[in-house]
Amino acid sequence: MNEHQQTLWEFMQQQADKLGMQTLQHIGLTFISLFIAVLIGLPLGIYITRKKQFSGFVLGIAGILQTIPSIALLGFMIPVLGIGAKPAIVALLLYALLPIIRNTYTGITGVDAAVKEAAIAMGMNKWQVLFKVELPLAMPVILAGIRTATVINVGVATLASYIAAGGLGEFIFGGISLNNTNMILAGAIPAALLAIIFDFLLSLVQKLNFKKIKGAVRIAPVLLILLSGLYFIPSAYGGKLTAGFTPEFMGRQDGNLGLISKYGLKIHTIVISDAVMYKAAQEKELDVISGYSTDGRLKAYNLVVLDDDKKIFPPYYAAPVVREDALRKFPELEKTLNLLSGTINDSVMTELNYKTDYLHQTPERVAKDFLVAKKLFKPERGGNEGVVRIGSKIFGEQYILVSMYTMLIKGYTNYNVATKTGLGGTKIVFDAMTNDQIDVYPEYTGTGLLAILQAPTKTVTALQVSKDSTYNYVQKEFLKRYQIKWLKPIGFNNAYALMMRQKQANELHIKTISDLKGFLEKK
Amino acid sequence: MIKVEHLVKTFGTTKAVNDISFEVNEGENMVLLGTSGCGKTTTLKMLNRLIEPDSGKIAINGENILEQPPELLRRSIGYVLQNNGLFPHYTVAENIAIVPNLLKWDKAKTQNRINELLEKLHLTKDHLTAYPNELSGGQQQRIGLARALVADPPVLLMDEPFGALDNVTRSKIHGEFKALDELKRKTIIMVTHDVQEAFELADRIALMDKGKIVQIGSPADLLFNPVNSFVSSFLKEQRLQLEFKTIKLIDIWEHLPDSGKKINTSLLSAQLDVWEALENFKFYSKENLNIINRQNKEVKSTTFDQLMAAFSQYKNQQPHE
Ligand SMILES: Nc1ncnc2c1ncn2[C@@H]1O[C@H](COP(=O)(O)OP(=O)(O)OP(=O)(O)O)[C@@H](O)[C@H]1O
Ligand SMILES: [Mg+2]
């Protein structure tokens, strides 16, 4: 059934253009931010050696900045700086600041007091003392800081793809979403190599003696600017409208690949994370986005779904998938999970998502309100006949479903529940399941078909006729290959969809994806 | 040459220097002596404004240094530190050339001057391209001295310049120090807490305690006319050796026997101190030293016992504390 498995090398060759571009962007991002971080951090570090009373404050702030999770920091940047390179560079430079400021400070305060005193006593002014004595002697320590910052930046720059700034993260996160190991490695290996190479090169510079360091420090700014410039090479493109697609969408048959092959859609596309995509669309940073048809933000941000007139998006009916051995271990489980079946249609799910995503109600509360309204809610029994482990991917809808299942299991059976939510993308949660880390999680038929089973195009086309045929196919194959059972569908179809701002779509008279293509091709 | 009046410096509640006044004459070697923490370094650093005084006046050649730009002032004052303070990232040549470069000397002038100093300080050209950490402590200290002397400043400040050296190296450098003609013309203020060193190198000593000068005078003054018991007890432990170093053969000339035995060995100058004379005895029996008094061209010959007898007779004439 499986077509010939592509090797990593074949993948990299096939994607060489993209890989090269991402690598250049990655190096560029790393060094632009590093360069700015040095421009800010070095003088700031020097300043706090002169005004020691500020040192605690400045180092404290820089330290706190570094403890902010990278994704969160990128998220904070969006409202202020939008998406793309700017916020990514700012976020990266904030991470790079601490090692640079701290090492400049320790390097300079660590200069032998007797040497400094000798310099002053011989009649050097404060600038001469700084440039002839303090900085040269602190240079190995400062370089160590820059080295640390570089390695941090190479790592964090992988996250830049979340906010459409490019870099090797596009492959890494695309691969995670698509369950495509080759794609992950095609991003991760170059990223790791970059870190190792830069670390090694800087370690060589650090080991130079004072004479040679002088020379190295002189060419450093030129080198930094050149490396920074790499970022701008790939971004010489433009267009009428800008699309923002998730890394996952970019690599999928039923995503961008299908848009290109079936619709012939050519649109200026940037890669962006689901978390910020909708907001960017609302703020007119993006015009067309890939989204989910039941996403609450659709309603919140006034977006419309373009009709998929050529039917490239297969149905994504949600259903719980359970390990067979778990079903044997917990005989009551299947019956209980199926209580939800048929209760949630598309508009109900959109509504529920809207409550969590936009009204910021907790998934628990939304789940409970819903179950109560449907008269499905029962108080906890406090049972202890084993623990059912429920997993979820890292988005709101899954959290709501997991909360519902938790309440149902605790209310209807004597089992207890352990949840492992936020397991990233499909690959992570599915690996957790096959490795017996979780017993059950909500999955979508389309994802099962394309991302997990990686069914060949022929099969996919054949199955796309009806929702039942896809469901039947994945159910059969999952049992056979993984001993995992699909329970009854919950009811809603969270399929991929292209969306635009309602207002813009009306103005441009775009209702279907074909309309969009037509508009783009109009001269 | 240097005139210090009512100098005061307080750190928080510590009165590091508490109303100090003294004068140093041109070409004189003044030693600031005292126990740890008595304010020697603080006093010294106020002279080149590494530390600004709270109050008091400092004049060099009649000019108030507190009104001069500190950088310019410092380029005309040599400064030698205990741990030499050489720049680890500069070669020896670059280290010595720091002040000439600040003064914008041309290359040839700097180079000539460095070569001249190298010779005087018993260093070779090979040392010039070395980095300080490749040299011995004694060599480093000499480079530190060369660096301070290179622009031929009239005033030299030295803070425990030999403090980090072992005893053998130190006494060797003391010898070179005394013999160095460059230093004979300079007005030197040197800090030490080593009594021996002070007595060996000083023209005058300022003995300090708790931020004040207790007594200022020649080594002999301190030894034989101490102003109080602090001074005498400060010198007590090493008294005998100090006396040997303070009293010159010319001082005890009249007590030396006038024996006519003038064997044809070399003649010692009567300007040497007793200590140096004692070092010349080879200690075999009936050995004689011949001493010449250049003032009256008289030559005397003495045995060890006769020298010691003359020494104690001289001391008995001195006033007692
Ligand atoms: N920068 C400073 N801040 C606070 N107190 C100081 C400072 N410098 C010196 N002191 C204090 O002033 C006093 C005199 O110090 P100073 O360094 O002049 O002593 P010193 O005679 O040179 O001693 P040593 O022989 O140990 O070098 C000491 O009590 C010392 O603790
Ligand atoms: Mg001192």
PDB file of C-alpha atoms in Angstrom, chain B residues 139-307:
ATOM      1  CA  GLN B 139      62.092  40.876  35.142  1.00  0.00           C
ATOM      2  CA  GLN B 140      58.484  42.026  35.253  1.00  0.00           C
ATOM      3  CA  GLN B 141      59.324  44.441  38.030  1.00  0.00           C
ATOM      4  CA  ARG B 142      62.181  45.882  35.974  1.00  0.00           C
ATOM      5  CA  ILE B 143      59.845  46.340  32.998  1.00  0.00           C
ATOM      6  CA  GLY B 144      57.442  48.113  35.324  1.00  0.00           C
ATOM      7  CA  LEU B 145      60.284  50.398  36.357  1.00  0.00           C
ATOM      8  CA  ALA B 146      61.315  50.965  32.738  1.00  0.00           C
ATOM      9  CA  ARG B 147      57.749  51.862  31.867  1.00  0.00           C
ATOM     10  CA  ALA B 148      57.646  54.428  34.660  1.00  0.00           C
ATOM     11  CA  LEU B 149      61.018  55.891  33.709  1.00  0.00           C
ATOM     12  CA  VAL B 150      60.682  55.945  29.937  1.00  0.00           C
ATOM     13  CA  ALA B 151      59.499  59.535  29.596  1.00  0.00           C
ATOM     14  CA  ASP B 152      62.059  60.633  32.171  1.00  0.00           C
ATOM     15  CA  PRO B 153      59.540  62.093  34.619  1.00  0.00           C
ATOM     16  CA  PRO B 154      61.036  64.212  37.381  1.00  0.00           C
ATOM     17  CA  VAL B 155      58.912  62.507  40.018  1.00  0.00           C
ATOM     18  CA  LEU B 156      58.581  58.787  40.656  1.00  0.00           C
ATOM     19  CA  LEU B 157      55.928  57.241  42.892  1.00  0.00           C
ATOM     20  CA  MET B 158      56.464  53.646  43.943  1.00  0.00           C
ATOM     21  CA  ASP B 159      53.974  51.559  45.918  1.00  0.00           C
ATOM     22  CA  GLU B 160      55.751  48.566  47.443  1.00  0.00           C
ATOM     23  CA  PRO B 161      57.646  48.106  44.190  1.00  0.00           C
ATOM     24  CA  PHE B 162      59.575  45.115  45.447  1.00  0.00           C
ATOM     25  CA  GLY B 163      56.879  43.655  47.680  1.00  0.00           C
ATOM     26  CA  ALA B 164      56.089  40.689  45.450  1.00  0.00           C
ATOM     27  CA  LEU B 165      59.673  39.497  45.073  1.00  0.00           C
ATOM     28  CA  ASP B 166      61.492  36.824  47.053  1.00  0.00           C
ATOM     29  CA  ASN B 167      64.242  37.952  49.407  1.00  0.00           C
ATOM     30  CA  VAL B 168      67.203  37.087  47.189  1.00  0.00           C
ATOM     31  CA  THR B 169      65.760  38.778  44.107  1.00  0.00           C
ATOM     32  CA  ARG B 170      64.708  41.728  46.202  1.00  0.00           C
ATOM     33  CA  SER B 171      68.135  42.446  47.625  1.00  0.00           C
ATOM     34  CA  LYS B 172      69.619  42.064  44.163  1.00  0.00           C
ATOM     35  CA  ILE B 173      67.160  44.582  42.747  1.00  0.00           C
ATOM     36  CA  HIS B 174      67.795  46.884  45.726  1.00  0.00           C
ATOM     37  CA  GLY B 175      71.425  46.920  44.671  1.00  0.00           C
ATOM     38  CA  GLU B 176      70.599  47.721  41.066  1.00  0.00           C
ATOM     39  CA  PHE B 177      68.118  50.323  42.196  1.00  0.00           C
ATOM     40  CA  LYS B 178      70.707  52.164  44.223  1.00  0.00           C
ATOM     41  CA  ALA B 179      73.196  51.988  41.378  1.00  0.00           C
ATOM     42  CA  LEU B 180      70.825  53.235  38.664  1.00  0.00           C
ATOM     43  CA  ASP B 181      71.941  56.700  37.570  1.00  0.00           C
ATOM     44  CA  GLU B 182      68.481  57.492  36.171  1.00  0.00           C
ATOM     45  CA  LEU B 183      67.147  57.384  39.698  1.00  0.00           C
ATOM     46  CA  LYS B 184      69.780  59.579  41.277  1.00  0.00           C
ATOM     47  CA  ARG B 185      68.266  62.689  39.665  1.00  0.00           C
ATOM     48  CA  LYS B 186      64.696  61.796  40.511  1.00  0.00           C
ATOM     49  CA  THR B 187      62.484  62.808  43.336  1.00  0.00           C
ATOM     50  CA  ILE B 188      61.120  59.538  44.609  1.00  0.00           C
ATOM     51  CA  ILE B 189      58.364  58.742  47.030  1.00  0.00           C
ATOM     52  CA  MET B 190      58.301  55.086  47.846  1.00  0.00           C
ATOM     53  CA  VAL B 191      55.852  53.153  50.000  1.00  0.00           C
ATOM     54  CA  THR B 192      56.898  50.103  51.964  1.00  0.00           C
ATOM     55  CA  HIS B 193      56.108  48.284  55.153  1.00  0.00           C
ATOM     56  CA  ASP B 194      59.513  46.613  55.117  1.00  0.00           C
ATOM     57  CA  VAL B 195      61.746  48.380  57.629  1.00  0.00           C
ATOM     58  CA  GLN B 196      64.954  46.973  56.129  1.00  0.00           C
ATOM     59  CA  GLU B 197      64.031  48.196  52.688  1.00  0.00           C
ATOM     60  CA  ALA B 198      63.193  51.645  54.017  1.00  0.00           C
ATOM     61  CA  PHE B 199      66.533  51.918  55.773  1.00  0.00           C
ATOM     62  CA  GLU B 200      68.406  50.677  52.775  1.00  0.00           C
ATOM     63  CA  LEU B 201      66.858  52.968  50.187  1.00  0.00           C
ATOM     64  CA  ALA B 202      65.612  56.072  51.981  1.00  0.00           C
ATOM     65  CA  ASP B 203      67.192  59.472  52.317  1.00  0.00           C
ATOM     66  CA  ARG B 204      64.391  60.262  54.695  1.00  0.00           C
ATOM     67  CA  ILE B 205      61.636  58.125  56.169  1.00  0.00           C
ATOM     68  CA  ALA B 206      58.137  59.214  57.136  1.00  0.00           C
ATOM     69  CA  LEU B 207      56.893  56.706  59.673  1.00  0.00           C
ATOM     70  CA  MET B 208      53.107  56.598  59.627  1.00  0.00           C
ATOM     71  CA  ASP B 209      50.483  55.249  61.994  1.00  0.00           C
ATOM     72  CA  LYS B 210      46.701  55.452  61.747  1.00  0.00           C
ATOM     73  CA  GLY B 211      46.669  58.088  59.019  1.00  0.00           C
ATOM     74  CA  LYS B 212      49.242  60.359  60.653  1.00  0.00           C
ATOM     75  CA  ILE B 213      52.988  60.843  60.318  1.00  0.00           C
ATOM     76  CA  VAL B 214      54.572  59.947  63.639  1.00  0.00           C
ATOM     77  CA  GLN B 215      58.111  60.944  62.773  1.00  0.00           C
ATOM     78  CA  ILE B 216      59.873  62.141  59.685  1.00  0.00           C
ATOM     79  CA  GLY B 217      63.644  62.160  59.401  1.00  0.00           C
ATOM     80  CA  SER B 218      66.766  60.333  58.242  1.00  0.00           C
ATOM     81  CA  PRO B 219      67.134  56.651  59.119  1.00  0.00           C
ATOM     82  CA  ALA B 220      69.621  57.567  61.827  1.00  0.00           C
ATOM     83  CA  ASP B 221      67.198  60.107  63.296  1.00  0.00           C
ATOM     84  CA  LEU B 222      64.533  57.455  63.638  1.00  0.00           C
ATOM     85  CA  LEU B 223      66.971  54.984  65.075  1.00  0.00           C
ATOM     86  CA  PHE B 224      68.779  57.183  67.544  1.00  0.00           C
ATOM     87  CA  ASN B 225      66.323  60.027  68.151  1.00  0.00           C
ATOM     88  CA  PRO B 226      62.897  58.407  68.149  1.00  0.00           C
ATOM     89  CA  VAL B 227      60.180  60.896  69.112  1.00  0.00           C
ATOM     90  CA  ASN B 228      58.205  58.341  71.080  1.00  0.00           C
ATOM     91  CA  SER B 229      57.973  54.706  72.064  1.00  0.00           C
ATOM     92  CA  PHE B 230      55.928  53.874  68.946  1.00  0.00           C
ATOM     93  CA  VAL B 231      58.925  54.671  66.793  1.00  0.00           C
ATOM     94  CA  SER B 232      61.415  52.769  68.910  1.00  0.00           C
ATOM     95  CA  SER B 233      59.199  49.731  69.281  1.00  0.00           C
ATOM     96  CA  PHE B 234      58.522  49.797  65.549  1.00  0.00           C
ATOM     97  CA  LEU B 235      62.221  49.435  64.900  1.00  0.00           C
ATOM     98  CA  LYS B 236      63.040  47.235  67.885  1.00  0.00           C
ATOM     99  CA  GLU B 237      62.987  43.788  66.348  1.00  0.00           C
ATOM    100  CA  GLN B 238      65.531  44.551  63.685  1.00  0.00           C
ATOM    101  CA  ARG B 239      67.394  47.169  65.613  1.00  0.00           C
ATOM    102  CA  LEU B 240      70.881  45.706  65.433  1.00  0.00           C
ATOM    103  CA  GLN B 241      70.763  45.122  61.712  1.00  0.00           C
ATOM    104  CA  LEU B 242      69.329  48.598  61.154  1.00  0.00           C
ATOM    105  CA  GLU B 243      72.156  50.088  63.154  1.00  0.00           C
ATOM    106  CA  PHE B 244      74.661  48.216  61.059  1.00  0.00           C
ATOM    107  CA  LYS B 245      72.991  49.636  57.989  1.00  0.00           C
ATOM    108  CA  THR B 246      72.659  53.163  59.289  1.00  0.00           C
ATOM    109  CA  ILE B 247      76.102  53.733  60.766  1.00  0.00           C
ATOM    110  CA  LYS B 248      78.818  54.359  58.244  1.00  0.00           C
ATOM    111  CA  LEU B 249      82.472  53.532  58.724  1.00  0.00           C
ATOM    112  CA  ILE B 250      83.232  57.252  58.633  1.00  0.00           C
ATOM    113  CA  ASP B 251      80.927  57.714  61.638  1.00  0.00           C
ATOM    114  CA  ILE B 252      83.010  55.363  63.764  1.00  0.00           C
ATOM    115  CA  TRP B 253      86.318  56.414  62.201  1.00  0.00           C
ATOM    116  CA  GLU B 254      87.752  57.830  65.396  1.00  0.00           C
ATOM    117  CA  HIS B 255      87.042  54.582  67.283  1.00  0.00           C
ATOM    118  CA  LEU B 256      88.862  52.409  64.803  1.00  0.00           C
ATOM    119  CA  PRO B 257      92.399  51.428  65.800  1.00  0.00           C
ATOM    120  CA  ASP B 258      95.150  53.116  63.924  1.00  0.00           C
ATOM    121  CA  SER B 259      97.078  49.939  63.225  1.00  0.00           C
ATOM    122  CA  GLY B 260      99.715  50.352  60.566  1.00  0.00           C
ATOM    123  CA  LYS B 261      99.267  46.899  59.103  1.00  0.00           C
ATOM    124  CA  LYS B 262      98.412  47.732  55.526  1.00  0.00           C
ATOM    125  CA  ILE B 263      98.398  44.554  53.519  1.00  0.00           C
ATOM    126  CA  ASN B 264      98.063  45.016  49.800  1.00  0.00           C
ATOM    127  CA  THR B 265      94.406  43.995  49.532  1.00  0.00           C
ATOM    128  CA  SER B 266      91.824  46.287  48.006  1.00  0.00           C
ATOM    129  CA  LEU B 267      90.628  49.288  49.967  1.00  0.00           C
ATOM    130  CA  LEU B 268      87.068  49.761  51.210  1.00  0.00           C
ATOM    131  CA  SER B 269      85.536  53.232  51.171  1.00  0.00           C
ATOM    132  CA  ALA B 270      84.743  54.738  54.542  1.00  0.00           C
ATOM    133  CA  GLN B 271      81.408  55.815  53.066  1.00  0.00           C
ATOM    134  CA  LEU B 272      80.167  52.213  53.325  1.00  0.00           C
ATOM    135  CA  ASP B 273      77.979  51.256  56.233  1.00  0.00           C
ATOM    136  CA  VAL B 274      79.017  48.759  58.863  1.00  0.00           C
ATOM    137  CA  TRP B 275      76.760  46.093  57.370  1.00  0.00           C
ATOM    138  CA  GLU B 276      78.510  46.318  54.032  1.00  0.00           C
ATOM    139  CA  ALA B 277      81.889  46.216  55.730  1.00  0.00           C
ATOM    140  CA  LEU B 278      80.857  43.084  57.641  1.00  0.00           C
ATOM    141  CA  GLU B 279      79.850  41.449  54.393  1.00  0.00           C
ATOM    142  CA  ASN B 280      83.445  41.810  53.219  1.00  0.00           C
ATOM    143  CA  PHE B 281      84.893  39.614  55.943  1.00  0.00           C
ATOM    144  CA  LYS B 282      85.714  36.184  54.673  1.00  0.00           C
ATOM    145  CA  PHE B 283      85.987  34.977  58.266  1.00  0.00           C
ATOM    146  CA  TYR B 284      89.316  33.285  58.440  1.00  0.00           C
ATOM    147  CA  SER B 285      91.512  33.995  61.438  1.00  0.00           C
ATOM    148  CA  LYS B 286      93.359  37.250  61.836  1.00  0.00           C
ATOM    149  CA  GLU B 287      91.747  38.690  58.759  1.00  0.00           C
ATOM    150  CA  ASN B 288      92.032  42.455  58.254  1.00  0.00           C
ATOM    151  CA  LEU B 289      89.960  44.920  56.237  1.00  0.00           C
ATOM    152  CA  ASN B 290      91.598  48.048  54.858  1.00  0.00           C
ATOM    153  CA  ILE B 291      89.452  51.162  54.799  1.00  0.00           C
ATOM    154  CA  ILE B 292      90.260  54.452  53.171  1.00  0.00           C
ATOM    155  CA  ASN B 293      88.892  57.787  54.309  1.00  0.00           C
ATOM    156  CA  ARG B 294      88.934  59.840  51.142  1.00  0.00           C
ATOM    157  CA  GLN B 295      88.589  63.126  52.957  1.00  0.00           C
ATOM    158  CA  ASN B 296      91.979  62.933  54.634  1.00  0.00           C
ATOM    159  CA  LYS B 297      93.430  60.090  52.554  1.00  0.00           C
ATOM    160  CA  GLU B 298      93.950  58.161  55.768  1.00  0.00           C
ATOM    161  CA  VAL B 299      93.879  54.365  55.599  1.00  0.00           C
ATOM    162  CA  LYS B 300      92.966  52.161  58.536  1.00  0.00           C
ATOM    163  CA  SER B 301      93.067  48.406  58.914  1.00  0.00           C
ATOM    164  CA  THR B 302      90.659  46.552  61.177  1.00  0.00           C
ATOM    165  CA  THR B 303      89.838  43.032  62.288  1.00  0.00           C
ATOM    166  CA  PHE B 304      86.296  41.873  62.930  1.00  0.00           C
ATOM    167  CA  ASP B 305      86.663  42.292  66.703  1.00  0.00           C
ATOM    168  CA  GLN B 306      88.103  45.757  66.369  1.00  0.00           C
ATOM    169  CA  LEU B 307      85.254  46.823  64.063  1.00  0.00           C
TER     170      LEU B 307
END
